[in-house]
Coordinates of C-alpha atoms in Angstrom, one line a residue:
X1080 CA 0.0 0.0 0.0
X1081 CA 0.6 3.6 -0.1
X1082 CA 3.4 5.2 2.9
X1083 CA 4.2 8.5 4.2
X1084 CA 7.9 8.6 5.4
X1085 CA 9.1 11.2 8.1
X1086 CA 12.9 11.3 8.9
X1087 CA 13.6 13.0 11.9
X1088 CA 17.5 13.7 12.5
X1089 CA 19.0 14.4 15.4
X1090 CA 23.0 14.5 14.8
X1091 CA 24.9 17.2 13.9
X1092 CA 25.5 15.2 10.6
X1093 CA 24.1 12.1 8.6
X1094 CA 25.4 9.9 5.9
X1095 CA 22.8 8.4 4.2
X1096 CA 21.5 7.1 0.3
X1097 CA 19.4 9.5 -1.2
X1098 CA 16.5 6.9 -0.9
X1099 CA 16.0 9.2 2.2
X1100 CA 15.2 12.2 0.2
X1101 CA 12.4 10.9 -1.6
X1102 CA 8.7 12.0 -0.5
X1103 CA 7.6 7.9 0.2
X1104 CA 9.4 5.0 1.4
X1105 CA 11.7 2.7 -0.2
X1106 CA 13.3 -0.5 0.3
X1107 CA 17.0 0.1 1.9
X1108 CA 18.3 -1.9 -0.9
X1109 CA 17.1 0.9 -4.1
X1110 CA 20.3 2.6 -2.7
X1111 CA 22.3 0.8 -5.3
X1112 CA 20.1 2.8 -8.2
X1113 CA 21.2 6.1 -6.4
X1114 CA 24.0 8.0 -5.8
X1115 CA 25.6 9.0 -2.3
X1116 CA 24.4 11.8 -0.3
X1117 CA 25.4 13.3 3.1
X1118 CA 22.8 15.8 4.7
X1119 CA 23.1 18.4 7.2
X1120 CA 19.9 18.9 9.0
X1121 CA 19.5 22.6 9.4
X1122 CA 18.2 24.0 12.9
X1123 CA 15.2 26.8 13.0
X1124 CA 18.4 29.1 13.4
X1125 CA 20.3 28.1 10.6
X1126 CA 17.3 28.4 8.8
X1127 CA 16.2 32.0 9.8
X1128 CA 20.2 32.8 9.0
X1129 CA 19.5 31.8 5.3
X1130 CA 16.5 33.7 5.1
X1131 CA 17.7 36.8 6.6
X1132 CA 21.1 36.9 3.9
X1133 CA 18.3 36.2 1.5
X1134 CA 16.7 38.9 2.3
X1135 CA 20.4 40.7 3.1
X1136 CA 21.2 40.2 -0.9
X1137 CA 17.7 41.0 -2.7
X1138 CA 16.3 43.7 -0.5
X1139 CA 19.7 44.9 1.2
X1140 CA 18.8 44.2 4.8
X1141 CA 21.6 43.9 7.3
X1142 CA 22.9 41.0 8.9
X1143 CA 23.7 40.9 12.4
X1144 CA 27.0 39.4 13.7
X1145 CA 25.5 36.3 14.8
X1146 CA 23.3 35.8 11.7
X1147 CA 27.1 35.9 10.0
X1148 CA 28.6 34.1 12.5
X1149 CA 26.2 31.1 12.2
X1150 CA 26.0 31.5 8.0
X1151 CA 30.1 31.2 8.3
X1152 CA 29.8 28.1 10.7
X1153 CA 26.9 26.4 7.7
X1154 CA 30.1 27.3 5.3
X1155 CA 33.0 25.5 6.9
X1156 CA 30.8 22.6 7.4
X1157 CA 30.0 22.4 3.9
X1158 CA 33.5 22.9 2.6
X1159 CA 34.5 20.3 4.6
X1160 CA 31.8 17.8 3.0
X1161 CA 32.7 18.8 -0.3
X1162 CA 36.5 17.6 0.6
X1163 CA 35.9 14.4 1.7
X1164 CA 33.7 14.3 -2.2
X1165 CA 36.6 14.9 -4.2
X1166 CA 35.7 18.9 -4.2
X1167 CA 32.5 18.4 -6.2
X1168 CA 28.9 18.4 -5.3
X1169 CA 25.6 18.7 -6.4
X1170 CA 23.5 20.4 -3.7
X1171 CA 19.7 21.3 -2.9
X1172 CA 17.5 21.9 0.3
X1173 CA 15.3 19.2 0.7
X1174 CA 13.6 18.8 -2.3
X1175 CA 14.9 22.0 -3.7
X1176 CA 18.3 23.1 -5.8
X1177 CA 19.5 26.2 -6.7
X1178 CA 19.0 25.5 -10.2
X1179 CA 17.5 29.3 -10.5
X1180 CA 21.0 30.9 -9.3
X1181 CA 22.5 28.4 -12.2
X1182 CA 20.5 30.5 -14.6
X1183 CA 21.8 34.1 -13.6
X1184 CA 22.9 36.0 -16.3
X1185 CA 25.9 36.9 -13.7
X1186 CA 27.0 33.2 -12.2
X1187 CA 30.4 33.5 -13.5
X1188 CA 30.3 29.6 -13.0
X1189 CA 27.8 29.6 -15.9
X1190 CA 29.4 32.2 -18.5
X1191 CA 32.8 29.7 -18.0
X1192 CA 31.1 27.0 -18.8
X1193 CA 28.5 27.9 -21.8
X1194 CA 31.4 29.7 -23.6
X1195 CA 33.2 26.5 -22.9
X1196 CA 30.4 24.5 -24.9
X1197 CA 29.7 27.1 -27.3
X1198 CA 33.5 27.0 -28.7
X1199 CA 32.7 24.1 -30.9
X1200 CA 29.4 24.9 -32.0
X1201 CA 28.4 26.7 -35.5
X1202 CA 26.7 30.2 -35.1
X1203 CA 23.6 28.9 -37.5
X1204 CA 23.5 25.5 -35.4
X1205 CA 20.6 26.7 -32.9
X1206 CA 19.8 23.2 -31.8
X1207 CA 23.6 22.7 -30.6
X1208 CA 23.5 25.8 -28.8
X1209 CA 20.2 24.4 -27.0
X1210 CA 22.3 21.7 -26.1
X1211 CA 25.3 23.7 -25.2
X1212 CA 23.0 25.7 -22.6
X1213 CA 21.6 22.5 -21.0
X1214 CA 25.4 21.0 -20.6
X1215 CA 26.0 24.2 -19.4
X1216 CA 23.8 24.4 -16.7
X1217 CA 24.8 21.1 -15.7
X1218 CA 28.1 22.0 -15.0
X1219 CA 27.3 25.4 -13.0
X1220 CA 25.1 23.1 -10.8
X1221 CA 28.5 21.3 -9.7
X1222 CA 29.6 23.1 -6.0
X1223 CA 33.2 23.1 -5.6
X1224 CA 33.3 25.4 -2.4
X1225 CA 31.6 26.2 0.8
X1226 CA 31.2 29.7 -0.1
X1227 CA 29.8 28.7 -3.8
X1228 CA 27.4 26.3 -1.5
X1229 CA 26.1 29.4 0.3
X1230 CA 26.1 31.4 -2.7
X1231 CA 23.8 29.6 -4.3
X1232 CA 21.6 28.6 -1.3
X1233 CA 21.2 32.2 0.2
X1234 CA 20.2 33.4 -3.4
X1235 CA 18.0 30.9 -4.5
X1236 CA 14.1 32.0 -4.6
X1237 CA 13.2 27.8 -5.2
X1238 CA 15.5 27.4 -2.2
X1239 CA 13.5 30.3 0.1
X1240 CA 10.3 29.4 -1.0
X1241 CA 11.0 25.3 0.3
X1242 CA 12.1 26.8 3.3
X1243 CA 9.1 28.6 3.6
X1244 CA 6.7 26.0 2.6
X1245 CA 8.4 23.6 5.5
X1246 CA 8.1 26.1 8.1
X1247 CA 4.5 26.4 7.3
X1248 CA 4.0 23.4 7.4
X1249 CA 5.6 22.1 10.8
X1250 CA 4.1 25.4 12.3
X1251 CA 0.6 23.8 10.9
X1252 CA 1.3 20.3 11.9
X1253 CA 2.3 21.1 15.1
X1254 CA 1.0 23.9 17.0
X1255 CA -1.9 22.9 15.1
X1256 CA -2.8 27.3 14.1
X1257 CA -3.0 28.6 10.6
X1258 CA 0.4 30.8 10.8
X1259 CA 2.5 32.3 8.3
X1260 CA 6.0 32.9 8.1
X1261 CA 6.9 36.8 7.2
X1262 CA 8.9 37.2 3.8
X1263 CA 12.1 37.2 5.7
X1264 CA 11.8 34.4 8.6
X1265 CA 12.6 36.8 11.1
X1266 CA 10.5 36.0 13.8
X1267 CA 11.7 34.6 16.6
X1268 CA 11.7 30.7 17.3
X1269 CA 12.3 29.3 21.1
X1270 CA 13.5 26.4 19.7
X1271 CA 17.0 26.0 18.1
X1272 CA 16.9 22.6 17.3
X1273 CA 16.7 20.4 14.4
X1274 CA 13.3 20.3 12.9
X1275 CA 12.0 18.0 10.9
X1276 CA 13.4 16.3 7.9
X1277 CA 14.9 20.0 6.4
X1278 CA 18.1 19.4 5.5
X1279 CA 21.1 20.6 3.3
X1280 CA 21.5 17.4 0.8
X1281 CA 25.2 17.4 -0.5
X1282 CA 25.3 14.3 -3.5
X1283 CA 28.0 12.9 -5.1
X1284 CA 28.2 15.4 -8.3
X1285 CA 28.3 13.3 -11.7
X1286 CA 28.5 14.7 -15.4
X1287 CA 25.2 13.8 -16.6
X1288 CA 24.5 13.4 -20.5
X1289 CA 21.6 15.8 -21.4
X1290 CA 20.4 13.3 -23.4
X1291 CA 20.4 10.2 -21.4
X1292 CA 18.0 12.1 -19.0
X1293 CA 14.5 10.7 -18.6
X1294 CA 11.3 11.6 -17.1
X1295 CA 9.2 8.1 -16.0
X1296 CA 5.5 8.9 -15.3
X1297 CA 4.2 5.7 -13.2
X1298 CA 0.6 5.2 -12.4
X1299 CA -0.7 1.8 -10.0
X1300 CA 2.7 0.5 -10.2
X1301 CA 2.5 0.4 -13.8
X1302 CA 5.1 2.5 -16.1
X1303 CA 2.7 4.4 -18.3
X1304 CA 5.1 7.2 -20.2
X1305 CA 8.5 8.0 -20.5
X1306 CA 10.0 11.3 -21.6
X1307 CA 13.5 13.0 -22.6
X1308 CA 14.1 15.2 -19.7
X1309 CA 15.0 18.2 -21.9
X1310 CA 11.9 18.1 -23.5
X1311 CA 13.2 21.2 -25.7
X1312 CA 16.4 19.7 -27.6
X1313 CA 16.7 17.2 -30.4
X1314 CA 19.0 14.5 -29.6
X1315 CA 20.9 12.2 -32.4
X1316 CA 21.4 9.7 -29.6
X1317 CA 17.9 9.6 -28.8
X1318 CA 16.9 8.1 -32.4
X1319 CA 16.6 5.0 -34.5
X1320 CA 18.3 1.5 -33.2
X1321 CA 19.8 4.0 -30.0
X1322 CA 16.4 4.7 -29.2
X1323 CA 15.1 1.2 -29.1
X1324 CA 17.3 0.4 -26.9
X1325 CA 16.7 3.0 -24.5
X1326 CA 13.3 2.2 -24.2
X1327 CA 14.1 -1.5 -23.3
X1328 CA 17.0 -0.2 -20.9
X1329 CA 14.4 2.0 -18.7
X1330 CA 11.7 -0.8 -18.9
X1331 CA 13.9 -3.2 -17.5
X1332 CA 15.5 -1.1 -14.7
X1333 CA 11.5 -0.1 -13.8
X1334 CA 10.9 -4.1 -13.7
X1335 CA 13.5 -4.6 -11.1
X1336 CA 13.2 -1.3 -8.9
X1337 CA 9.1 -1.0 -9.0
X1338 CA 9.2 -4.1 -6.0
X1339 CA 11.4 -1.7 -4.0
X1340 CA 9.0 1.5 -3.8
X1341 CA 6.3 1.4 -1.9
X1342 CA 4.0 3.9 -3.7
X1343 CA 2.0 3.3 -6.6
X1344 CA 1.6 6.6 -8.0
X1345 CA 5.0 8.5 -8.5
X1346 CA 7.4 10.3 -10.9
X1347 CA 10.7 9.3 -11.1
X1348 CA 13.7 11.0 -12.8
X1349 CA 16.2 8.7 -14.3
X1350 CA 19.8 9.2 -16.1
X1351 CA 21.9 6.3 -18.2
X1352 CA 25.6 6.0 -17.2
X1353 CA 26.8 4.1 -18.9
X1354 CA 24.3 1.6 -20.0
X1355 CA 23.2 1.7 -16.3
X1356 CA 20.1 3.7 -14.6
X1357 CA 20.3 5.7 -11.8
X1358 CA 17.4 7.1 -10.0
X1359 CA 18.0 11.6 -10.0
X1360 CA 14.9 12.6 -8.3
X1361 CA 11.5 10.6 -7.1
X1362 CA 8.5 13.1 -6.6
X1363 CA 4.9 12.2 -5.5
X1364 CA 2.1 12.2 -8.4
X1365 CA 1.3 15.9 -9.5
X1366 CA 0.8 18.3 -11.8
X1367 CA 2.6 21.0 -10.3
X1368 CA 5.9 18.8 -11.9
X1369 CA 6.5 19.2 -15.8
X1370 CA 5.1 16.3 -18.1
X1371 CA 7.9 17.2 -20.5
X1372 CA 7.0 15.9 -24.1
X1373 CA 3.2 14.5 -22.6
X1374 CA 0.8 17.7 -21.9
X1375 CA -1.6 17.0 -18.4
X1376 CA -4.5 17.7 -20.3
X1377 CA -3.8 16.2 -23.8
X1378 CA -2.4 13.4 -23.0
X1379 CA -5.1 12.4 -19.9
X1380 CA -5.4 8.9 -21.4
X1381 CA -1.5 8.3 -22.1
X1382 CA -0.7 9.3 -18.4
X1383 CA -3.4 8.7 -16.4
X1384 CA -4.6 5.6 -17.8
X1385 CA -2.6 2.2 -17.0
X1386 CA -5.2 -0.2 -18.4
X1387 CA -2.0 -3.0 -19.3
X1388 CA -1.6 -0.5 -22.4
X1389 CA 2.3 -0.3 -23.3
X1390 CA 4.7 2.3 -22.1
X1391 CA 4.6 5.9 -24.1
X1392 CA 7.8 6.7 -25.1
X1393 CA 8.5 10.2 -26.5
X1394 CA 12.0 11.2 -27.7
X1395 CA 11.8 14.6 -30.1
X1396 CA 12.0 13.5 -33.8
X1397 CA 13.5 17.0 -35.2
X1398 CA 14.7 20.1 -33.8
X1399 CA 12.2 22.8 -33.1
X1400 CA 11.4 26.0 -35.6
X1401 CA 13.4 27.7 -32.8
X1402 CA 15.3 25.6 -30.3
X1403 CA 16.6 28.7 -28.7
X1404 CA 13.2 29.3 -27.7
X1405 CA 13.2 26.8 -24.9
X1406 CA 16.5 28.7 -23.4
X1407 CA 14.1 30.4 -20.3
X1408 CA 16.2 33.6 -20.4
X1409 CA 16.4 36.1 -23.0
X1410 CA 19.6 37.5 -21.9
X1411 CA 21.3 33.6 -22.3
X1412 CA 20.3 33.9 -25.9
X1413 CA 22.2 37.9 -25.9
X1414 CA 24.9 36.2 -24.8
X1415 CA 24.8 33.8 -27.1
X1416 CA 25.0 36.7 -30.3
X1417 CA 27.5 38.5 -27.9
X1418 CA 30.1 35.7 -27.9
X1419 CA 29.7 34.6 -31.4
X1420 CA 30.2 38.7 -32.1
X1421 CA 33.1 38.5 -30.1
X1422 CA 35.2 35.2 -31.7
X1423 CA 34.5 37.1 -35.2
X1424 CA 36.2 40.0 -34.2
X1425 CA 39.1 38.0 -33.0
X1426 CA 38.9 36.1 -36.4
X1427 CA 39.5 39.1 -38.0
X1428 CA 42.8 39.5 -35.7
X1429 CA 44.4 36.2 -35.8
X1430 CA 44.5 36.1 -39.9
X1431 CA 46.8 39.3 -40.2
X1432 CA 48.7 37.9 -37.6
X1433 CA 49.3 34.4 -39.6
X1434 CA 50.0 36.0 -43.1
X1435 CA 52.9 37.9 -40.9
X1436 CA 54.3 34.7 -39.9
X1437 CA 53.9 33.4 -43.1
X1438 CA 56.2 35.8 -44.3
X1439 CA 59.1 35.2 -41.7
X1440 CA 58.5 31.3 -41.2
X1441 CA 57.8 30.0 -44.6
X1442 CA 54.6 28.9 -46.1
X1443 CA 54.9 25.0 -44.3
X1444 CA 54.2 26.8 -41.2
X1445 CA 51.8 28.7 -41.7
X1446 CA 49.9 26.0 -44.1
X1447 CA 49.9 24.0 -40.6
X1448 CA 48.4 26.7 -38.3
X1449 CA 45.6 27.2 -41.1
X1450 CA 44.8 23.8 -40.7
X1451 CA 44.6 23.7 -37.1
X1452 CA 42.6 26.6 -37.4
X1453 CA 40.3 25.9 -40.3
X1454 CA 39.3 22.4 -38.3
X1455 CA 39.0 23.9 -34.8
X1456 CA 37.6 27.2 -35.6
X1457 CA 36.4 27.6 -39.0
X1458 CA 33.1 28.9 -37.7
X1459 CA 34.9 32.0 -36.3
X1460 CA 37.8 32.5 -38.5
X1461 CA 36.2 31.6 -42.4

């Protein structure tokens, strides 16, 4: 039957499988479809901390030397996670990452990256550059600090608005009042302990393919639909014989893991390392979460609808009209115009600069660094 899981922690810190961070319980033994995690329950103190530097960065509030003292203490307790995990981590609050911060036009984590990704892509190629972006994002995700940790988590909106929606709720479930928390946490809690299952989640952090991501839709234990995560890109890999035997990868890793949740309704993200699945995420049935390539409403039937039918699979056949479309941010795509502006301009440099060299070194010379440059850089230089 159908469970509702509490975990209530009590130690300063827990290692654990990220089995615990999914909203139903599981069998102990899905922890070898998942990757490790360590969590660091946060206290109503900690929590009001992170609000108030919220509030501190977007509304310019001031924080008091506590408030700092205790944000500094959450930092070197991170940084020293993110050690002991070869200095990478992927990082959220409970349910929640920072994915939002990712996505600002001024995360310096992200410009490194998607100019990175964009060096071998062709200015026309728009559905590469989708892909670029995604990859992108993927890597700006990746915490290699402490202080990027609480960057990212005392920035976040998605993060805030968990932390929120927890308070609420224990202040619901038990004082048993209809209270709401102010905009900013501030108001003052008698209790400094751990409450709860809130919790900083610090997991292993793995280069994931963009397109070996998968959304699984699962409806009375059955798996009715499966979806390319990045509903917005065309994938190569995702096509033909490759797709055929994705499909029968994902049905047989749901055949062997389905026993091992105890919830009939769910969604579960996926990724293929590989040849392997790993579960990413596990959420509880709703349409708050993104069907991807299904719609709610259109696709009623295909998602709602078990009735032994066989699993939907939908995998984007072509590239959309206008792939950079499904990049949320419209300053992304400037940058996009703004970096290929500027490798044209140093095009325009560097060829001077061999036809001088040509002249001193001889022609073999310079025949070579055309070469190199015609293959790794035509789209700038030609």
């Amino acid at each position: 039957g159908s469970h509702t899981c509490f975990h209530i922690f009590t130690g300063p810190m827990n290692h654990a499988t990220e089995a615990q961070q999914f909203p139903f319980c599981c069998h102990p033994s899905i922890s070898r479809y998942t990757f490790p995690v360590q969590h660091i329950p946060l206290t109503w103190v900690e929590s009001e901390a992170i609000c108030r530097a919220y509030a501190s960065y977007w509304e310019r509030k001031t924080l008091t030397e506590t408030e700092e003292t205790i944000l500094r203490d959450l930092e070197v307790r991170i940084d020293q996670i993110i050690r002991e995990r070869d200095g990478k981590a992927f990082l959220k609050i409970s349910g929640q990452s920072a994915k939002d911060v990712a996505l600002f036009r001024s995360n310096k984590y992200m410009q490194k990256a998607f100019a990175q990704k964009l060096f071998y892509v062709h200015p026309t190629d728009h559905n590469k550059q989708l892909i670029a972006f995604l990859e992108a994002v993927n890597i700006a995700m990746c915490i290699t600090s402490g202080s990027q940790a609480m960057e990212y988590i005392t920035r976040s909106h998605r993060i805030i608005k968990e932390i929120h929606k927890f308070v609420r709720s224990q202040l619901n479930d038990h004082f048993q009042v209809s209270q709401s928390v102010s905009a900013n946490c501030n108001e003052d809690k008698e209790d400094n302990g751990n409450f709860g299952d809130l919790q900083i989640v610090l997991r292993d952090f793995v280069s994931l393919r963009v397109d070996q991501e998968f959304r699984c839709f699962v409806k009375d234990k059955c798996l009715v639909a499966v979806s390319q995560y990045e509903s917005g890109a065309y994938f190569e890999q995702l096509q033909g014989s490759e797709a055929e035997e994705t499909k029968f990868v994902i049905k047989e890793f749901f055949n062997n893991v389905a026993p091992l949740i105890y919830e009939n309704n769910f969604i579960m993200d996926v990724v293929i390392i590989d040849g392997s699945v790993n579960i990413v995420e596990m959420h509880s049935w709703s349409e708050d979460n993104s069907a991807c390539l299904f719609d709610w409403k259109l696709d009623k039937n295909e998602l709602q609808v078990p009735n032994g039918k066989a699993t939907q699979f939908r995998f984007r056949t072509s590239a959309l009209d206008e792939p950079l479309d499904a990049i949320p941010s419209r300053k992304w795509k400037e940058f996009i115009k703004e970096y290929y502006n500027r490798r044209k301009f140093m095009g325009l440099r560097i060829r001077p600069i061999i036809l001088q060299y040509t002249a001193i070194l001889g022609l073999p010379l310079a025949a070579v660094a055309l070469w190199f440059l015609r293959v790794h850089c035509k789209h700038f230089l030609w």
